[in-house]
Amino acid sequence: MRKTSAWAGTWEESRIRTARELLAAGFLRSSYTMYANILSRSTNPAVRSQSLEVMAAIAWKLGKDGHARELLDKADMERGVSGSPRTGAYEGGVRQHYEGVNAGGDIRVLLARNAVLNVRFVGPCVDSGAIVLPRGEYEVSAKHGHIYFGGRSAGTMLQCAPSDGVFEYGGRVYPGAVRLMVDNDSALLVNLVPLETYLRGVVPAEMPASWNGNALKAQAVAARTYAARRMRHPRHAEYDLVDDERDQVYTGFSACTPESDLAVSETAGRILTHGGEPILAMYHAHSGGRLEAASLDSHPYLQGGQDVESTSMWSGAWEMRLPVRRLARHIGRDVLGITAPERTPGGRIESFHVRTDTGMQALPCRDVSALLAPERLPSRLCDVRLEGDEVVLSGTGYGHGMGMSQWGARAMAEKGRSYVAILNRYFPGAELLQAGQ
C-alpha cells in the first residue's frame, strides 16, 4: 500500500487537508463525507484510489465490512489492478494505515429542526466545499428542498468544521462539527462529535455533578452504552439521537464540570453489553421504590422488583391536582369519577378510566400529563381520586422506572459501593467491557 502522498492540485490539497483534520479529530462520518466529495470531483486516479482506501478504512471501523470491500474493489479499478487477487495483508494495511481512524467514531446528535435557525461560529470555519467562512452568526433556512446558509444556497447538505473546534447554538457552546440538511422543508442542525466528548455534555445534564463520584461513573457508563447502541440503531437516517429526554439530555460544553469530566475519563470506553451488543441502558431519576421490567424478552437485564436503594435517601413522594373542569372540557363530558384499575406488573398505571354522564371513558396517561401543563405527570406509579372540584394524583418516583434509578445509584455510592456494583444492581446479567473487546 502506498505511503507517499498522491494529492495534487490546489483545490484537492485544501479538501484533503480538511478531510485529514476531521479524521484525526475522530469525525469518521464527517471525514468520509469529505473524501466522497473529493472522489466525486477529482479525475486523478491516484487521488481517487487513496480516497477510496481511506473511505474503506472508515467503513471497516463503522462495522460496514461489505461496503468497505466494495470501496476497495473500486480502488483496485483506479489503480489498474482490477480482477487481481487482493491479499489479506493489503486489506489489513488499509484498516490500520490511516492515523486517526478509531473505533469510537463520531455520534450524530440532532440539536434542532426548524424552518429557520441561527448558528454562530466563534472562529473561522471550513465547509464541505473547502470554503472558509469567517466568524459570526449565520441564518440557516430550508426552502424548496435546499439549505440556505448565510443567504446562499448550499444544496441539500452542508457540513462545517470550526477551526477552534466549537460553535454556538441557542446560547450554548457545542464541540465538533456542524451538519445542516433538509428534511420535509425543515432545516436540521446536527452536531457531529466524538462519543467521549459528547458524554462530557450529557453526564452533568443528566445527574448533578455534586453527587458522589461513583454515581457519576455509573451514569457515564449508562449514557455511553445508550449512545453506543443508538449509533448501531439510529433514531433517524440522518442522526443517531436527539438532545433531550427522548434520548439523553445533551447541552454541549455549557454544563461541563471537573467532577463529571473525571467520571467520563475514568470510565473511558467502558460499556455494558449482552449477547455481544450494547444493552438498552435505560435510566430514570427515581423509581419510587419499584422497578419496572422490560416487556421484551430481548432485554432480560431490565428487571422489575423492589428498589429500597432509591427510597433509602428520599421517598420521592409527590402530589398533583387537576381541575375537574379542565378534564371535562378535554373529554367533552361531565366527570362523575375517575379510577385506574389497569396496572403494569410494577404497579404503574396503564390508563385512567373516567366515569361520565354517558358511561366509562378510557383516558391515556399522556393525556392526563398534558392536562397538567406546564407541569407533567412525574410517574405512573400513583393513585387517583376525585376530591371536590379537583382530580388528585398522588404517587412516588420520577420517570419510567426502568433500568438504573439515579437516586438509587446515589444512595449506593454514598454507602461506599463502587460504580461497577451499582451497574450490576440495576442491569443484572449485563457484562461491563471496554469498547472494541
Short mmCIF file of C-alpha atoms in Angstrom, two decimals:
data_model
loop_
_atom_site.label_atom_id
_atom_site.label_comp_id
_atom_site.label_asym_id
_atom_site.label_seq_id
_atom_site.Cartn_x
_atom_site.Cartn_y
_atom_site.Cartn_z
CA MET A 1 0.00 0.00 0.00
CA ARG A 2 1.24 3.49 -0.98
CA LYS A 3 2.79 5.63 1.79
CA THR A 4 3.72 8.72 -0.21
CA SER A 5 1.24 11.48 -0.96
CA ALA A 6 -0.63 11.29 -4.24
CA TRP A 7 -2.58 14.52 -3.77
CA ALA A 8 -2.25 17.12 -6.49
CA GLY A 9 -3.87 20.43 -7.30
CA THR A 10 -4.80 23.38 -5.10
CA TRP A 11 -8.48 22.54 -4.59
CA GLU A 12 -7.63 18.89 -3.88
CA GLU A 13 -4.97 19.83 -1.36
CA SER A 14 -7.32 22.11 0.59
CA ARG A 15 -10.06 19.48 0.70
CA ILE A 16 -7.68 16.68 1.66
CA ARG A 17 -6.27 18.86 4.45
CA THR A 18 -9.77 19.38 5.85
CA ALA A 19 -10.64 15.69 5.48
CA ARG A 20 -7.48 14.65 7.30
CA GLU A 21 -8.15 17.13 10.11
CA LEU A 22 -11.64 15.72 10.55
CA LEU A 23 -10.23 12.19 10.53
CA ALA A 24 -7.54 13.00 13.10
CA ALA A 25 -10.18 14.57 15.35
CA GLY A 26 -12.23 11.36 15.23
CA PHE A 27 -15.05 12.64 13.00
CA LEU A 28 -15.33 9.44 10.97
CA ARG A 29 -18.60 10.12 9.15
CA SER A 30 -17.62 13.75 8.52
CA SER A 31 -14.28 12.69 7.07
CA TYR A 32 -15.97 10.01 4.96
CA THR A 33 -18.32 12.65 3.51
CA MET A 34 -15.39 14.92 2.65
CA TYR A 35 -13.48 12.12 0.91
CA ALA A 36 -16.64 11.23 -1.02
CA ASN A 37 -16.83 14.86 -2.13
CA ILE A 38 -13.21 14.67 -3.33
CA LEU A 39 -13.96 11.41 -5.16
CA SER A 40 -16.92 12.95 -6.97
CA ARG A 41 -14.82 15.81 -8.36
CA SER A 42 -11.29 14.51 -8.87
CA THR A 43 -10.14 12.96 -12.14
CA ASN A 44 -6.71 11.98 -10.77
CA PRO A 45 -6.58 8.15 -10.43
CA ALA A 46 -4.07 8.32 -7.56
CA VAL A 47 -6.24 10.79 -5.62
CA ARG A 48 -9.34 8.73 -6.31
CA SER A 49 -7.75 5.42 -5.26
CA GLN A 50 -6.38 6.82 -2.00
CA SER A 51 -9.73 8.47 -1.24
CA LEU A 52 -11.42 5.11 -1.72
CA GLU A 53 -8.87 3.43 0.54
CA VAL A 54 -9.46 5.91 3.36
CA MET A 55 -13.23 5.55 2.93
CA ALA A 56 -12.82 1.76 3.14
CA ALA A 57 -10.80 2.07 6.37
CA ILE A 58 -13.53 4.25 7.86
CA ALA A 59 -16.25 1.85 6.70
CA TRP A 60 -14.50 -1.03 8.46
CA LYS A 61 -14.29 0.93 11.70
CA LEU A 62 -18.01 1.66 11.43
CA GLY A 63 -18.78 -2.04 11.00
CA LYS A 64 -19.62 -1.82 7.28
CA ASP A 65 -17.40 -4.68 6.12
CA GLY A 66 -19.27 -5.38 2.87
CA HIS A 67 -19.24 -1.72 1.86
CA ALA A 68 -15.51 -1.48 2.71
CA ARG A 69 -14.71 -4.29 0.30
CA GLU A 70 -16.83 -2.68 -2.42
CA LEU A 71 -14.79 0.50 -1.98
CA LEU A 72 -11.54 -1.46 -2.28
CA ASP A 73 -12.82 -3.06 -5.48
CA LYS A 74 -13.28 0.45 -6.86
CA ALA A 75 -9.82 1.44 -5.60
CA ASP A 76 -8.38 -1.56 -7.50
CA MET A 77 -10.03 -0.30 -10.69
CA GLU A 78 -8.49 3.14 -10.21
CA ARG A 79 -5.06 1.57 -9.61
CA GLY A 80 -5.42 -0.61 -12.72
CA VAL A 81 -5.32 -3.94 -10.90
CA SER A 82 -8.99 -4.84 -11.14
CA GLY A 83 -9.54 -8.61 -11.10
CA SER A 84 -6.23 -9.41 -9.38
CA PRO A 85 -6.44 -11.36 -6.09
CA ARG A 86 -6.36 -8.99 -3.12
CA THR A 87 -4.17 -10.17 -0.25
CA GLY A 88 -5.19 -10.14 3.39
CA ALA A 89 -2.06 -8.13 4.11
CA TYR A 90 -3.26 -5.38 1.77
CA GLU A 91 -6.68 -5.25 3.42
CA GLY A 92 -5.04 -5.21 6.86
CA GLY A 93 -2.83 -2.35 5.75
CA VAL A 94 -5.85 -0.34 4.65
CA ARG A 95 -7.50 -0.97 8.02
CA GLN A 96 -4.51 0.26 10.02
CA HIS A 97 -2.69 2.72 7.77
CA TYR A 98 -4.60 5.94 8.23
CA GLU A 99 -3.88 7.69 11.51
CA GLY A 100 -6.97 8.90 13.34
CA VAL A 101 -9.35 6.18 12.22
CA ASN A 102 -10.55 4.97 15.63
CA ALA A 103 -13.25 2.65 16.86
CA GLY A 104 -15.12 5.36 18.73
CA GLY A 105 -16.15 7.45 15.76
CA ASP A 106 -18.44 10.45 15.98
CA ILE A 107 -22.04 10.42 17.09
CA ARG A 108 -24.70 12.44 15.24
CA VAL A 109 -26.86 14.49 17.62
CA LEU A 110 -29.91 16.41 16.40
CA LEU A 111 -29.92 19.83 18.07
CA ALA A 112 -32.74 21.49 16.15
CA ARG A 113 -35.37 21.04 13.47
CA ASN A 114 -36.83 24.38 12.34
CA ALA A 115 -37.75 26.26 9.18
CA VAL A 116 -35.21 28.93 10.21
CA LEU A 117 -32.42 28.73 12.78
CA ASN A 118 -29.21 30.58 13.64
CA VAL A 119 -25.76 29.16 14.30
CA ARG A 120 -22.71 31.12 15.38
CA PHE A 121 -19.04 30.33 14.76
CA VAL A 122 -16.64 31.88 17.28
CA GLY A 123 -13.74 31.36 14.88
CA PRO A 124 -13.24 30.69 11.14
CA CYS A 125 -14.93 27.59 9.79
CA VAL A 126 -14.28 25.40 6.74
CA ASP A 127 -17.34 23.98 5.00
CA SER A 128 -17.57 20.78 2.95
CA GLY A 129 -16.77 22.71 -0.20
CA ALA A 130 -13.47 23.84 1.37
CA ILE A 131 -14.78 27.42 1.60
CA VAL A 132 -13.53 29.33 4.63
CA LEU A 133 -16.40 31.02 6.48
CA PRO A 134 -15.47 33.97 8.73
CA ARG A 135 -16.55 34.02 12.36
CA GLY A 136 -20.05 35.33 13.01
CA GLU A 137 -23.71 34.34 13.14
CA TYR A 138 -25.38 32.72 10.14
CA GLU A 139 -29.07 32.25 9.40
CA VAL A 140 -29.96 28.80 8.14
CA SER A 141 -33.24 28.08 6.38
CA ALA A 142 -34.85 25.37 4.27
CA LYS A 143 -36.55 26.28 1.01
CA HIS A 144 -37.65 24.11 -1.89
CA GLY A 145 -35.56 21.17 -0.75
CA HIS A 146 -32.35 23.20 -0.34
CA ILE A 147 -30.39 24.58 2.60
CA TYR A 148 -29.76 28.32 2.52
CA PHE A 149 -26.77 29.30 4.62
CA GLY A 150 -25.93 32.95 5.16
CA GLY A 151 -28.14 33.89 2.22
CA ARG A 152 -26.66 31.44 -0.31
CA SER A 153 -27.89 28.06 -1.47
CA ALA A 154 -25.78 25.21 -0.14
CA GLY A 155 -27.59 22.32 -1.81
CA THR A 156 -29.26 19.62 0.24
CA MET A 157 -26.48 19.31 2.82
CA LEU A 158 -23.69 21.46 4.22
CA GLN A 159 -21.06 20.41 6.72
CA CYS A 160 -18.80 22.82 8.59
CA ALA A 161 -15.71 22.16 10.71
CA PRO A 162 -14.97 25.12 13.03
CA SER A 163 -11.25 25.87 13.22
CA ASP A 164 -11.33 26.14 17.01
CA GLY A 165 -13.49 23.02 17.36
CA VAL A 166 -16.63 24.67 18.78
CA PHE A 167 -19.76 26.53 17.65
CA GLU A 168 -22.72 28.18 19.36
CA TYR A 169 -26.41 27.48 19.06
CA GLY A 170 -29.27 28.55 21.32
CA GLY A 171 -26.90 30.24 23.76
CA ARG A 172 -24.85 27.07 24.28
CA VAL A 173 -21.35 26.10 23.15
CA TYR A 174 -21.00 22.78 21.35
CA PRO A 175 -17.86 20.87 20.35
CA GLY A 176 -17.29 19.22 17.00
CA ALA A 177 -18.63 19.76 13.50
CA VAL A 178 -21.97 21.03 12.20
CA ARG A 179 -24.07 19.29 9.58
CA LEU A 180 -27.03 21.13 8.06
CA MET A 181 -29.56 19.39 5.85
CA VAL A 182 -33.16 19.47 4.68
CA ASP A 183 -35.90 17.16 5.90
CA ASN A 184 -39.53 17.83 4.90
CA ASP A 185 -38.97 21.59 4.41
CA SER A 186 -37.24 21.92 7.79
CA ALA A 187 -33.58 22.62 8.40
CA LEU A 188 -31.86 20.01 10.56
CA LEU A 189 -28.92 21.08 12.71
CA VAL A 190 -26.84 18.01 13.57
CA ASN A 191 -23.76 18.05 15.80
CA LEU A 192 -21.06 15.51 14.87
CA VAL A 193 -18.89 14.91 17.90
CA PRO A 194 -16.62 12.13 19.25
CA LEU A 195 -18.52 9.87 21.64
CA GLU A 196 -16.35 10.60 24.68
CA THR A 197 -16.63 14.35 24.09
CA TYR A 198 -20.41 14.02 23.69
CA LEU A 199 -20.59 12.37 27.13
CA ARG A 200 -19.00 15.44 28.73
CA GLY A 201 -22.18 17.28 27.77
CA VAL A 202 -24.54 14.50 28.86
CA VAL A 203 -23.40 13.39 32.33
CA PRO A 204 -23.75 16.79 34.10
CA ALA A 205 -27.05 17.42 32.30
CA GLU A 206 -28.50 14.11 33.48
CA MET A 207 -27.06 13.94 37.04
CA PRO A 208 -25.93 16.70 39.45
CA ALA A 209 -22.15 16.95 39.34
CA SER A 210 -22.13 17.40 43.13
CA TRP A 211 -23.20 13.77 43.64
CA ASN A 212 -20.80 11.03 44.67
CA GLY A 213 -18.15 10.15 42.08
CA ASN A 214 -19.21 6.50 41.79
CA ALA A 215 -22.78 7.54 40.98
CA LEU A 216 -21.39 9.84 38.28
CA LYS A 217 -19.26 6.99 36.89
CA ALA A 218 -22.29 4.69 36.75
CA GLN A 219 -24.15 7.47 34.91
CA ALA A 220 -21.25 7.88 32.46
CA VAL A 221 -21.23 4.16 31.62
CA ALA A 222 -25.02 4.04 31.24
CA ALA A 223 -25.02 7.13 28.99
CA ARG A 224 -22.11 5.80 26.91
CA THR A 225 -23.84 2.45 26.49
CA TYR A 226 -27.12 4.06 25.47
CA ALA A 227 -25.31 6.22 22.90
CA ALA A 228 -23.28 3.29 21.55
CA ARG A 229 -26.48 1.36 21.00
CA ARG A 230 -28.06 4.32 19.22
CA MET A 231 -25.06 4.55 16.91
CA ARG A 232 -25.81 0.98 15.84
CA HIS A 233 -29.57 1.54 15.75
CA PRO A 234 -30.07 5.22 14.83
CA ARG A 235 -33.28 7.06 15.56
CA HIS A 236 -33.24 8.55 12.04
CA ALA A 237 -31.27 8.09 8.82
CA GLU A 238 -29.62 11.50 9.30
CA TYR A 239 -28.91 11.38 13.05
CA ASP A 240 -28.34 8.84 15.80
CA LEU A 241 -30.25 10.52 18.62
CA VAL A 242 -31.76 13.80 19.82
CA ASP A 243 -30.55 16.12 22.57
CA ASP A 244 -33.45 15.85 25.02
CA GLU A 245 -35.30 13.35 27.24
CA ARG A 246 -36.45 11.33 24.25
CA ASP A 247 -32.88 10.02 24.28
CA GLN A 248 -30.43 11.80 26.60
CA VAL A 249 -30.15 15.45 27.61
CA TYR A 250 -27.07 16.93 25.91
CA THR A 251 -26.03 20.55 26.44
CA GLY A 252 -22.58 20.61 24.83
CA PHE A 253 -19.78 22.25 26.80
CA SER A 254 -22.20 24.57 28.63
CA ALA A 255 -22.66 22.30 31.66
CA CYS A 256 -19.23 20.63 31.87
CA THR A 257 -17.67 20.33 35.32
CA PRO A 258 -14.37 18.84 36.55
CA GLU A 259 -16.32 16.19 38.51
CA SER A 260 -18.40 14.96 35.58
CA ASP A 261 -15.41 15.15 33.20
CA LEU A 262 -13.47 12.94 35.62
CA ALA A 263 -16.29 10.38 35.68
CA VAL A 264 -16.21 10.23 31.88
CA SER A 265 -12.43 9.96 31.62
CA GLU A 266 -12.06 7.34 34.38
CA THR A 267 -14.60 5.06 32.65
CA ALA A 268 -13.47 5.88 29.11
CA GLY A 269 -14.64 3.32 26.56
CA ARG A 270 -16.48 1.13 29.08
CA ILE A 271 -19.94 -0.07 28.02
CA LEU A 272 -22.49 -2.65 29.17
CA THR A 273 -23.16 -5.50 26.76
CA HIS A 274 -25.42 -8.51 26.43
CA GLY A 275 -25.12 -11.05 23.65
CA GLY A 276 -22.28 -9.05 22.10
CA GLU A 277 -24.37 -5.87 21.73
CA PRO A 278 -24.54 -2.67 23.80
CA ILE A 279 -27.58 -3.01 26.06
CA LEU A 280 -30.58 -0.71 26.13
CA ALA A 281 -29.23 1.18 29.15
CA MET A 282 -32.39 2.86 30.40
CA TYR A 283 -32.24 5.12 33.45
CA HIS A 284 -34.55 7.47 35.32
CA ALA A 285 -34.48 9.87 38.26
CA HIS A 286 -36.27 7.87 40.99
CA SER A 287 -38.05 4.50 40.90
CA GLY A 288 -40.45 5.30 43.72
CA GLY A 289 -39.29 2.06 45.32
CA ARG A 290 -40.45 -0.24 42.50
CA LEU A 291 -38.58 -1.00 39.29
CA GLU A 292 -40.42 -1.78 36.07
CA ALA A 293 -39.36 -4.78 33.96
CA ALA A 294 -38.97 -4.60 30.20
CA SER A 295 -41.81 -6.13 28.24
CA LEU A 296 -39.43 -7.69 25.70
CA ASP A 297 -37.54 -10.93 26.33
CA SER A 298 -34.60 -9.41 24.44
CA HIS A 299 -33.87 -7.13 27.42
CA PRO A 300 -33.53 -9.57 30.35
CA TYR A 301 -31.22 -7.16 32.17
CA LEU A 302 -34.12 -4.70 32.69
CA GLN A 303 -35.77 -6.39 35.64
CA GLY A 304 -38.59 -5.35 37.94
CA GLY A 305 -38.92 -5.59 41.71
CA GLN A 306 -38.42 -3.63 44.89
CA ASP A 307 -35.84 -0.84 44.93
CA VAL A 308 -35.07 0.03 48.54
CA GLU A 309 -31.91 1.86 47.49
CA SER A 310 -33.87 4.75 45.95
CA THR A 311 -36.22 5.27 48.89
CA SER A 312 -33.42 4.99 51.47
CA MET A 313 -32.42 8.60 50.74
CA TRP A 314 -35.74 10.12 49.71
CA SER A 315 -39.23 8.74 49.33
CA GLY A 316 -39.79 10.52 46.03
CA ALA A 317 -43.38 11.29 47.09
CA TRP A 318 -45.42 13.90 45.23
CA GLU A 319 -49.00 15.12 44.77
CA MET A 320 -50.61 17.00 41.88
CA ARG A 321 -54.09 18.44 41.36
CA LEU A 322 -56.05 18.83 38.14
CA PRO A 323 -59.22 20.96 37.93
CA VAL A 324 -62.21 18.76 37.05
CA ARG A 325 -63.46 21.40 34.62
CA ARG A 326 -60.27 21.10 32.58
CA LEU A 327 -60.67 17.33 32.34
CA ALA A 328 -64.38 17.68 31.45
CA ARG A 329 -63.56 20.17 28.71
CA HIS A 330 -60.95 17.77 27.31
CA ILE A 331 -63.29 14.76 27.06
CA GLY A 332 -66.44 16.77 26.32
CA ARG A 333 -68.44 15.14 29.14
CA ASP A 334 -69.35 15.76 32.78
CA VAL A 335 -66.88 13.98 35.08
CA LEU A 336 -68.50 11.91 37.85
CA GLY A 337 -65.47 9.85 38.93
CA ILE A 338 -62.03 8.57 37.93
CA THR A 339 -60.14 5.33 38.62
CA ALA A 340 -57.06 3.47 37.37
CA PRO A 341 -57.82 -0.27 37.56
CA GLU A 342 -55.26 -1.43 34.96
CA ARG A 343 -51.67 -1.62 36.20
CA THR A 344 -48.32 -2.88 34.95
CA PRO A 345 -46.51 -5.65 36.87
CA GLY A 346 -44.54 -2.84 38.54
CA GLY A 347 -47.73 -1.16 39.74
CA ARG A 348 -47.77 1.70 37.24
CA ILE A 349 -51.00 2.96 35.71
CA GLU A 350 -51.75 1.73 32.18
CA SER A 351 -54.64 4.15 31.60
CA PHE A 352 -57.27 6.11 33.51
CA HIS A 353 -61.00 5.31 33.45
CA VAL A 354 -63.26 8.33 33.69
CA ARG A 355 -66.91 7.85 34.72
CA THR A 356 -69.05 10.34 32.84
CA ASP A 357 -72.74 11.12 32.47
CA THR A 358 -72.80 8.79 29.43
CA GLY A 359 -70.63 5.92 30.75
CA MET A 360 -66.97 4.99 31.22
CA GLN A 361 -64.28 6.52 29.03
CA ALA A 362 -60.62 5.44 28.85
CA LEU A 363 -58.02 8.19 29.08
CA PRO A 364 -54.33 7.62 28.19
CA CYS A 365 -51.71 8.66 30.72
CA ARG A 366 -50.17 11.06 28.19
CA ASP A 367 -53.45 12.99 28.05
CA VAL A 368 -53.51 13.45 31.81
CA SER A 369 -49.87 14.54 31.73
CA ALA A 370 -50.66 17.10 29.01
CA LEU A 371 -53.61 18.46 31.06
CA LEU A 372 -51.22 19.13 33.96
CA ALA A 373 -49.18 21.55 31.80
CA PRO A 374 -46.92 23.39 32.36
CA GLU A 375 -46.13 20.55 34.79
CA ARG A 376 -46.34 16.89 33.80
CA LEU A 377 -47.14 13.59 35.49
CA PRO A 378 -43.92 12.72 37.37
CA SER A 379 -44.55 8.96 37.37
CA ARG A 380 -47.30 6.47 36.59
CA LEU A 381 -46.66 4.85 39.98
CA CYS A 382 -49.54 6.70 41.58
CA ASP A 383 -53.15 6.69 42.79
CA VAL A 384 -56.01 8.91 41.65
CA ARG A 385 -59.20 10.16 43.31
CA LEU A 386 -61.87 12.82 42.86
CA GLU A 387 -61.86 15.38 45.65
CA GLY A 388 -64.42 18.16 45.25
CA ASP A 389 -63.73 20.03 42.05
CA GLU A 390 -60.24 18.53 41.65
CA VAL A 391 -58.66 15.30 40.45
CA VAL A 392 -55.93 14.43 42.95
CA LEU A 393 -52.93 12.39 41.81
CA SER A 394 -50.52 11.18 44.49
CA GLY A 395 -47.56 8.91 43.94
CA THR A 396 -43.85 8.26 44.23
CA GLY A 397 -40.95 8.34 41.83
CA TYR A 398 -39.88 10.33 38.79
CA GLY A 399 -39.58 8.77 35.36
CA HIS A 400 -40.43 5.44 33.75
CA GLY A 401 -38.86 3.23 36.43
CA MET A 402 -36.81 1.02 34.07
CA GLY A 403 -33.13 0.32 34.47
CA MET A 404 -30.97 2.46 36.75
CA SER A 405 -32.55 4.74 39.33
CA GLN A 406 -30.27 7.76 39.65
CA TRP A 407 -31.31 8.31 43.27
CA GLY A 408 -30.65 4.63 43.92
CA ALA A 409 -27.21 4.98 42.35
CA ARG A 410 -26.54 7.96 44.61
CA ALA A 411 -27.62 6.06 47.71
CA MET A 412 -25.38 3.10 46.87
CA ALA A 413 -22.42 5.37 46.15
CA GLU A 414 -22.91 7.22 49.45
CA LYS A 415 -22.70 3.84 51.20
CA GLY A 416 -19.33 3.17 49.59
CA ARG A 417 -20.44 0.91 46.75
CA SER A 418 -18.44 1.06 43.50
CA TYR A 419 -19.86 2.13 40.16
CA VAL A 420 -19.48 -1.47 38.99
CA ALA A 421 -21.68 -2.65 41.89
CA ILE A 422 -24.26 -0.01 41.01
CA LEU A 423 -24.38 -1.15 37.39
CA ASN A 424 -24.62 -4.81 38.45
CA ARG A 425 -27.55 -3.92 40.71
CA TYR A 426 -29.58 -2.15 38.04
CA PHE A 427 -28.52 -4.10 34.92
CA PRO A 428 -28.17 -7.69 36.22
CA GLY A 429 -26.68 -10.06 33.68
CA ALA A 430 -25.06 -7.33 31.57
CA GLU A 431 -21.30 -7.52 31.04
CA LEU A 432 -19.06 -4.48 31.52
CA LEU A 433 -16.48 -4.37 28.71
CA GLN A 434 -14.05 -2.00 27.10
CA ALA A 435 -15.40 -0.90 23.71
CA GLY A 436 -13.77 -2.93 20.96
CA GLN A 437 -13.30 -6.07 23.04
#
